[in-house]
XYZ file of C-alpha atoms in Angstrom:
554
model
C 146.340 172.946 -194.503
C 144.157 170.152 -193.144
C 142.103 167.927 -195.446
C 139.617 166.915 -192.752
C 136.177 167.726 -194.312
C 134.763 168.867 -190.940
C 137.617 171.261 -190.330
C 137.373 172.496 -193.901
C 133.661 173.204 -193.420
C 134.382 175.204 -190.262
C 137.085 177.201 -192.057
C 134.672 177.902 -194.908
C 131.914 179.089 -192.568
C 134.361 181.210 -190.542
C 135.750 182.838 -193.691
C 132.270 183.520 -195.063
C 131.153 185.044 -191.726
C 134.178 187.359 -191.675
C 133.531 188.392 -195.280
C 129.879 189.144 -194.601
C 130.858 191.607 -191.862
C 133.300 193.575 -194.021
C 130.937 195.436 -196.369
C 127.598 197.216 -196.436
C 127.437 197.323 -200.237
C 125.099 194.523 -201.347
C 126.635 193.712 -204.737
C 130.192 193.907 -203.433
C 129.332 191.751 -200.429
C 127.579 189.035 -202.468
C 130.339 188.964 -205.093
C 133.076 188.668 -202.453
C 131.235 185.915 -200.559
C 130.671 183.989 -203.771
C 134.354 184.225 -204.666
C 135.416 183.061 -201.184
C 132.991 180.145 -201.326
C 134.310 178.974 -204.691
C 137.936 179.305 -203.562
C 137.300 177.187 -200.437
C 135.460 174.401 -202.298
C 136.025 172.456 -205.480
C 133.423 174.525 -207.325
C 134.383 176.825 -210.218
C 131.354 179.014 -211.061
C 128.471 180.589 -209.218
C 125.742 183.229 -209.450
C 123.131 184.711 -207.126
C 119.630 185.866 -208.092
C 117.855 188.344 -205.804
C 114.094 187.981 -206.233
C 111.781 190.933 -205.543
C 108.464 189.500 -206.672
C 106.880 187.212 -209.266
C 108.960 187.407 -212.468
C 111.093 190.165 -210.865
C 114.658 188.924 -210.415
C 118.174 190.270 -210.870
C 121.510 188.484 -211.098
C 123.134 190.470 -208.283
C 126.490 188.666 -208.306
C 128.389 186.117 -210.371
C 131.886 184.669 -210.548
C 133.719 182.764 -213.281
C 130.748 182.236 -215.593
C 131.504 180.232 -218.755
C 131.427 182.167 -222.070
C 128.012 180.695 -222.881
C 126.466 182.624 -219.960
C 128.464 185.797 -220.731
C 126.936 186.072 -224.212
C 125.858 189.625 -225.159
C 126.491 191.215 -221.762
C 125.159 188.196 -219.796
C 121.881 188.017 -221.728
C 121.199 184.399 -220.564
C 121.285 185.649 -216.950
C 118.779 188.438 -217.612
C 116.100 186.894 -219.822
C 113.506 184.205 -219.154
C 112.959 182.278 -215.971
C 114.244 178.794 -215.124
C 113.344 175.713 -213.157
C 115.000 176.851 -209.906
C 113.352 180.319 -209.985
C 109.969 178.791 -210.887
C 110.219 176.401 -207.961
C 111.353 179.220 -205.639
C 108.455 181.498 -206.704
C 105.966 178.662 -206.210
C 107.169 178.199 -202.615
C 108.558 174.699 -203.306
C 112.255 175.445 -202.711
C 113.007 175.173 -198.996
C 116.559 173.837 -198.872
C 119.613 173.188 -201.046
C 118.873 170.748 -203.906
C 120.529 169.180 -206.949
C 119.346 170.515 -210.304
C 119.469 167.755 -212.895
C 120.088 170.227 -215.662
C 120.182 173.990 -216.174
C 117.771 175.578 -218.631
C 120.067 178.562 -219.160
C 122.983 176.294 -220.094
C 120.691 174.198 -222.315
C 119.587 177.341 -224.171
C 123.209 178.437 -224.533
C 124.161 175.153 -226.142
C 121.031 175.090 -228.326
C 121.551 178.583 -229.706
C 125.340 178.393 -229.876
C 126.043 181.210 -227.431
C 129.511 179.847 -226.548
C 131.504 177.322 -224.561
C 129.985 176.037 -221.310
C 133.332 174.714 -220.048
C 131.660 171.360 -219.452
C 129.156 172.720 -216.926
C 125.717 171.156 -217.355
C 124.283 170.971 -213.819
C 124.326 173.081 -210.637
C 123.113 173.090 -207.054
C 120.401 175.581 -206.069
C 120.208 177.024 -202.545
C 117.439 179.380 -201.326
C 118.547 182.479 -199.440
C 116.312 183.243 -196.471
C 116.197 184.483 -192.893
C 113.297 183.304 -190.766
C 110.157 183.657 -192.859
C 111.696 186.175 -195.289
C 113.188 184.899 -198.538
C 115.615 186.889 -200.687
C 116.510 184.733 -203.719
C 118.642 181.770 -204.766
C 122.331 180.917 -205.073
C 123.582 178.560 -207.794
C 127.043 176.910 -207.817
C 128.561 174.494 -210.311
C 131.721 172.805 -211.586
C 132.600 171.124 -214.914
C 131.354 167.551 -215.096
C 129.726 167.745 -211.662
C 126.199 166.354 -211.888
C 125.538 165.540 -208.241
C 126.140 167.186 -204.879
C 126.416 165.057 -201.764
C 124.304 165.641 -198.672
C 127.375 167.036 -196.882
C 128.026 169.495 -199.728
C 124.392 170.601 -199.779
C 124.421 171.023 -195.978
C 127.485 173.271 -196.215
C 125.862 175.317 -198.988
C 122.704 175.568 -196.885
C 124.703 176.868 -193.908
C 126.410 179.466 -196.095
C 123.029 180.482 -197.536
C 121.656 180.986 -194.004
C 124.591 183.255 -193.197
C 123.977 185.253 -196.369
C 120.238 185.451 -195.626
C 120.843 186.728 -192.086
C 123.223 189.365 -193.429
C 120.712 190.410 -196.103
C 118.035 190.786 -193.423
C 120.380 192.842 -191.253
C 121.234 195.076 -194.222
C 117.557 195.409 -195.087
C 116.648 196.431 -191.539
C 119.560 198.867 -191.369
C 118.577 200.430 -194.707
C 114.946 200.676 -193.549
C 115.961 202.462 -190.310
C 118.251 204.789 -192.227
C 115.406 205.599 -194.603
C 113.014 206.107 -191.679
C 115.437 208.531 -190.035
C 115.915 210.407 -193.314
C 112.190 210.644 -194.041
C 111.289 211.894 -190.572
C 114.127 214.431 -190.694
C 112.583 215.670 -193.939
C 109.219 215.777 -192.177
C 110.704 218.167 -189.615
C 112.086 220.390 -192.397
C 108.714 220.296 -194.181
C 106.929 221.281 -190.964
C 109.245 224.275 -190.436
C 108.901 225.423 -194.048
C 105.103 225.144 -193.875
C 104.965 227.137 -190.633
C 107.074 229.897 -192.203
C 104.950 230.015 -195.349
C 101.821 230.306 -193.186
C 103.098 233.689 -192.009
C 102.778 235.088 -195.529
C 99.173 234.200 -196.267
C 96.383 232.265 -194.547
C 94.120 232.049 -197.623
C 93.010 228.435 -198.039
C 93.473 227.762 -201.773
C 97.027 229.170 -202.010
C 97.833 227.271 -198.804
C 96.820 223.927 -200.321
C 98.953 224.590 -203.387
C 101.896 225.505 -201.137
C 101.414 222.305 -199.106
C 101.556 220.130 -202.213
C 104.575 222.008 -203.565
C 106.425 221.728 -200.247
C 105.772 217.973 -200.133
C 107.261 217.737 -203.631
C 110.304 219.761 -202.502
C 111.020 217.714 -199.372
C 110.111 214.168 -200.418
C 110.804 211.987 -203.446
C 107.244 211.123 -204.429
C 106.912 212.108 -208.120
C 103.153 212.804 -207.892
C 101.235 214.455 -205.033
C 97.554 215.417 -205.004
C 95.264 216.986 -202.394
C 91.532 216.200 -202.540
C 88.658 217.442 -200.380
C 85.036 216.204 -200.237
C 82.396 218.898 -200.675
C 78.787 217.736 -200.626
C 78.442 214.855 -203.079
C 81.662 215.696 -204.928
C 85.418 215.493 -204.580
C 87.377 218.695 -205.240
C 90.903 218.240 -206.569
C 92.578 221.296 -205.025
C 96.182 220.863 -206.122
C 98.446 218.471 -208.029
C 102.249 218.389 -208.158
C 103.801 216.225 -210.879
C 107.553 216.145 -211.556
C 108.040 219.402 -209.659
C 105.293 221.369 -211.442
C 102.243 222.243 -209.347
C 98.805 223.333 -210.511
C 95.533 224.178 -208.751
C 92.867 222.800 -211.088
C 89.950 223.103 -208.605
C 88.202 220.374 -210.607
C 85.270 218.361 -209.296
C 84.072 214.833 -209.843
C 81.330 212.694 -208.226
C 82.130 210.755 -205.057
C 81.392 207.432 -206.743
C 83.629 208.105 -209.755
C 86.648 206.532 -208.016
C 85.677 203.825 -205.516
C 89.192 203.717 -204.053
C 89.007 207.391 -203.000
C 85.587 206.922 -201.456
C 86.819 203.910 -199.443
C 89.889 205.830 -198.247
C 87.717 208.808 -197.272
C 85.228 206.712 -195.302
C 87.504 204.056 -193.731
C 90.135 206.526 -192.427
C 93.247 204.485 -193.178
C 96.263 204.481 -195.486
C 95.467 202.424 -198.600
C 97.433 201.198 -201.606
C 95.588 201.352 -204.927
C 95.180 198.210 -206.993
C 95.802 198.254 -210.754
C 92.059 198.467 -211.446
C 91.625 201.331 -208.958
C 94.568 203.175 -210.487
C 93.014 202.864 -213.941
C 89.762 204.297 -212.546
C 91.649 207.244 -210.984
C 93.631 207.983 -214.171
C 90.476 207.818 -216.345
C 88.673 210.250 -214.022
C 91.565 212.713 -214.033
C 91.970 212.479 -217.802
C 88.313 213.471 -218.161
C 89.168 216.589 -216.129
C 92.143 217.395 -218.362
C 94.735 216.388 -215.745
C 97.316 213.809 -216.827
C 99.497 212.466 -214.007
C 100.710 208.999 -215.083
C 99.930 206.899 -212.004
C 101.420 203.395 -211.991
C 101.357 203.130 -208.202
C 99.678 205.236 -205.536
C 99.196 205.422 -201.793
C 96.519 207.532 -200.068
C 95.962 208.786 -196.514
C 92.944 210.504 -194.964
C 92.721 214.138 -193.864
C 89.942 214.073 -191.214
C 88.509 217.581 -191.625
C 86.114 218.484 -188.829
C 83.812 220.297 -191.260
C 83.022 217.202 -193.350
C 81.519 213.764 -192.734
C 84.059 212.335 -195.192
C 87.792 212.859 -194.866
C 89.978 214.711 -197.288
C 92.634 212.691 -199.103
C 96.374 213.064 -199.647
C 97.621 210.971 -202.563
C 101.266 210.205 -203.317
C 102.184 208.199 -206.370
C 104.657 207.448 -209.107
C 104.777 206.885 -212.837
C 106.634 203.654 -211.959
C 105.558 200.583 -210.023
C 106.837 201.357 -206.534
C 106.953 198.970 -203.591
C 105.863 201.175 -200.690
C 107.394 200.136 -197.398
C 105.930 200.284 -193.922
C 107.788 203.536 -193.245
C 106.074 205.141 -196.273
C 102.691 204.376 -194.748
C 103.751 205.633 -191.309
C 105.188 208.832 -192.747
C 102.132 209.473 -194.916
C 99.839 209.021 -191.913
C 101.831 211.529 -189.801
C 102.077 213.920 -192.755
C 98.312 213.755 -193.293
C 97.646 214.551 -189.619
C 100.018 217.514 -189.776
C 98.413 218.849 -192.971
C 94.932 218.450 -191.479
C 95.882 220.554 -188.451
C 97.458 223.201 -190.707
C 94.403 223.467 -192.977
C 91.985 223.524 -190.038
C 94.086 226.271 -188.404
C 93.957 228.245 -191.658
C 90.170 227.938 -191.687
C 89.973 229.109 -188.084
C 92.301 231.981 -188.949
C 90.012 232.998 -191.819
C 87.065 233.027 -189.418
C 89.091 234.972 -186.857
C 90.038 237.528 -189.506
C 86.393 237.854 -190.480
C 85.447 238.456 -186.850
C 88.312 240.956 -186.565
C 87.042 242.787 -189.647
C 83.573 242.880 -188.118
C 84.995 244.220 -184.843
C 86.949 246.833 -186.808
C 83.792 247.968 -188.582
C 81.996 248.205 -185.231
C 84.858 250.241 -183.785
C 84.801 252.599 -186.759
C 81.037 252.925 -186.419
C 81.478 253.917 -182.761
C 84.248 256.356 -183.673
C 82.090 257.921 -186.373
C 79.241 258.217 -183.909
C 81.481 259.712 -181.241
C 83.229 262.171 -183.543
C 81.678 262.889 -186.937
C 78.058 262.391 -185.856
C 78.460 264.699 -182.899
C 80.167 267.346 -185.023
C 77.403 267.155 -187.606
C 74.803 267.400 -184.831
C 76.525 270.539 -183.534
C 76.637 271.886 -187.069
C 72.892 271.270 -187.413
C 72.106 273.040 -184.139
C 74.346 275.980 -185.087
C 72.562 276.290 -188.433
C 69.214 276.387 -186.613
C 70.609 279.179 -184.395
C 71.748 281.096 -187.484
C 68.228 280.814 -188.836
C 66.843 282.411 -185.644
C 69.453 285.184 -185.729
C 68.820 286.214 -189.303
C 67.605 289.800 -189.427
C 68.918 290.583 -185.908
C 72.541 290.834 -184.787
C 74.719 290.562 -187.916
C 77.869 290.088 -185.820
C 76.310 287.108 -184.036
C 75.284 285.636 -187.386
C 78.811 286.008 -188.730
C 80.235 284.323 -185.629
C 77.775 281.429 -185.971
C 78.619 280.964 -189.655
C 82.313 280.818 -188.752
C 81.511 278.190 -186.110
C 79.668 276.204 -188.785
C 82.693 276.383 -191.074
C 85.000 275.216 -188.308
C 82.718 272.348 -187.338
C 82.312 271.235 -190.951
C 86.094 271.271 -191.458
C 86.594 269.182 -188.324
C 83.917 266.730 -189.496
C 85.592 266.484 -192.916
C 88.981 265.869 -191.321
C 87.568 263.155 -189.031
C 85.740 261.512 -191.935
C 88.883 261.447 -194.093
C 90.863 259.932 -191.217
C 88.257 257.205 -190.744
C 88.173 256.460 -194.478
C 91.961 256.240 -194.505
C 91.772 253.662 -191.721
C 89.404 251.576 -193.819
C 91.463 251.743 -196.992
C 95.240 252.365 -196.768
C 95.648 254.348 -199.990
C 99.249 254.861 -201.030
C 100.500 251.621 -199.447
C 101.691 250.516 -202.864
C 104.322 253.300 -202.616
C 105.937 251.597 -199.626
C 105.260 251.218 -195.923
C 107.598 253.976 -194.787
C 106.209 256.451 -197.338
C 102.584 255.945 -196.380
C 103.366 256.127 -192.634
C 105.273 259.360 -193.174
C 102.418 260.807 -195.240
C 99.876 259.770 -192.596
C 101.960 261.354 -189.827
C 102.195 264.605 -191.752
C 98.415 264.631 -192.173
C 98.287 264.541 -188.371
C 100.658 267.561 -188.294
C 103.545 265.445 -186.984
C 107.200 265.850 -187.953
C 108.200 262.329 -188.987
C 111.875 261.270 -189.063
C 112.455 257.926 -190.820
C 115.268 255.363 -190.866
C 115.344 252.399 -193.274
C 117.854 249.542 -193.045
C 118.018 246.548 -195.463
C 114.359 246.849 -196.395
C 112.869 244.610 -199.078
C 109.490 244.032 -200.716
C 107.178 242.664 -198.048
C 104.284 240.205 -198.410
C 101.023 242.211 -198.607
C 99.578 240.701 -195.422
C 102.667 241.685 -193.376
C 102.818 245.162 -194.941
C 99.167 245.860 -194.145
C 99.505 244.670 -190.537
C 102.540 246.930 -190.017
C 100.613 249.813 -191.620
C 97.649 249.321 -189.265
C 99.912 249.122 -186.203
C 101.893 252.169 -187.322
C 98.681 254.074 -188.025
C 97.380 253.365 -184.527
C 100.720 254.336 -182.989
C 100.826 257.661 -184.877
C 97.250 258.409 -183.810
C 98.309 257.806 -180.204
C 101.264 260.159 -180.588
C 99.005 262.843 -182.060
C 96.304 262.504 -179.401
C 98.223 261.665 -176.237
C 101.990 262.252 -176.451
C 101.939 266.035 -176.296
C 104.685 266.267 -178.929
C 104.736 266.825 -182.675
C 107.901 264.848 -183.429
C 108.107 261.092 -183.968
C 110.819 258.639 -185.100
C 109.969 255.695 -187.404
C 112.536 252.923 -188.041
C 112.063 249.907 -190.313
C 114.775 247.269 -190.594
C 115.328 243.546 -191.131
C 117.069 241.675 -188.300
C 117.642 237.889 -188.253
C 114.859 237.089 -190.699
C 112.334 239.442 -189.076
C 110.899 242.780 -190.208
C 111.054 245.197 -187.271
C 108.982 248.400 -187.052
C 109.821 250.864 -184.261
C 107.895 254.079 -183.560
C 109.072 256.322 -180.739
C 108.389 259.798 -179.382
C 109.761 261.961 -176.601
C 106.359 262.975 -175.306
C 104.708 262.724 -171.932
C 104.645 258.906 -171.909
C 102.189 256.779 -169.925
C 101.852 257.129 -166.182
C 102.816 253.979 -164.289
C 99.370 253.542 -162.757
C 97.725 253.666 -166.244
C 100.221 251.625 -168.262
C 99.052 248.123 -167.294
C 95.435 249.079 -167.832
C 96.186 250.441 -171.291
C 98.002 247.294 -172.337
C 95.370 244.857 -171.146
C 92.209 246.693 -172.056
C 90.947 247.831 -175.405
C 91.185 251.474 -174.419
C 91.816 254.585 -176.464
C 95.457 253.670 -177.086
C 94.433 250.441 -178.791
C 97.540 248.619 -177.529
C 95.794 245.279 -177.278
C 94.672 245.586 -180.912
C 98.252 246.219 -182.024
C 99.447 243.218 -180.019
C 96.769 240.950 -181.515
C 97.669 242.037 -185.045
C 101.344 241.205 -184.477
C 100.691 237.861 -182.773
C 98.320 236.798 -185.564
C 101.445 236.565 -187.783
C 103.534 234.845 -185.050
C 105.161 238.203 -184.313
C 106.020 240.095 -181.114
C 104.739 243.430 -179.812
C 106.551 245.363 -177.090
C 106.063 248.828 -175.578
C 108.415 250.848 -173.418
C 107.037 254.032 -171.839
C 108.281 256.254 -169.055
C 106.314 259.155 -167.649
C 107.524 262.429 -169.265
C 110.268 260.499 -171.136
C 108.318 259.278 -174.146
C 106.983 256.014 -175.558
C 108.476 253.423 -177.936
C 106.553 250.596 -179.554
C 108.314 247.820 -181.463
C 106.802 245.131 -183.661
C 108.824 242.165 -185.021
C 107.234 239.779 -187.548
C 109.032 236.734 -189.062
C 109.509 236.917 -192.827
C 108.549 233.831 -194.878
C 111.372 231.765 -196.345
C 111.935 232.411 -200.040
């Protein structure tokens, strides 16, 4: 082996470069590099501190430490700071330097922690890549009190290699984390869309949003806040997996950080003072999430001058990365769209209820009112016939009875449309009972049925009710088949008859217009829950309607 110092330096750098490319585990990589460096030089001990902030350092690797530094599970390497770390933190350590003495070794000798093996001094080399610094590397040998410029230059070159590798590992880890977080965002989005099928009510939706965020991401604390007038409303909080909906209110100015986030429309990290203000305000409301770090993003609701706020936080001091901010911003936009859609859906449902009432009012006018009017006119005729033809009077009274029975039947049918009594006994039971009231013979088939969410059950009831009415009024048959089954995560309702069907020249009109068959109403009900509505009808061969609605994930 050559003793030429230049050749030896090249061999050292080549060996270190090869070692740095052999592992992606930080501790293993630093320990192996340190060992290689010591074996290729005349040095006997070394250690590397990775620095993460003021007074935040960790001895990430060490080799061949003397007993004095191994005392009580390497206590001297974990406690207190030292001259080299102080200089590094102050920004005054830019290259490899000689350290005249080592405070850690001095303390070891002073307190009798063990043998130092004659090591009193070491060289200190900062680890950096470009403008980013990662920590310091210290190397030493017994009796060595000075490092030459050539030795320091070699150590500096090695430190640059280590720094570049640390930066590459950091960037790789950040991209891996970004990919993982945005994959979770996709899963969250799918889960939220499925849960929307079950219920569009706003307050339960906000609680579900917060709970789903807790299920898909690793933020220990999540909170959803909305401005209303001159107050903030805390809709939902999830802490350590447990979610609550406190619906508590506090003044806009109670937490300046929240007001700034709401007005300035950007992702903001809370300072220690702002965190204390937030915790104090929540404690006054009886809510006790232990925030030690928090990040907030705006939810720009169209109905408010101020934005809503999504808060994620931790009971530990977290260092949020750029990807956390990016993810939170995208998540907030997605949640805003979901909540605004839920509000629009509530308004649409209200309009649908109003339209339903108007339809029922028209039906009552067209059926019950006319029957009652006929009943009134018949009664007046009976009054004129009294004392004359007794047979005519008897016939008129019978007409009155018939008309009153028809009016009663129509009224009961309309009331049943307004309030689906018996639905608690099961969808198939109430549809069968309704069909029998219409004098239909109902044959039922059930396959893998389960308890359905109320909103889905009521929509299927309304569609089935309309379909049975159509069979009774238009099919020209008294027999109908009802099938309910679960296929590929969907509840499927099929109602078919072997009646006269719909003539080809009337079928497209019936589907597109809000005619007597009410097909467009059935379609709208199904599509409101992201479902599908189909109808197959052949003249004189019967009609089949089928509705498929996705079931929410459990």
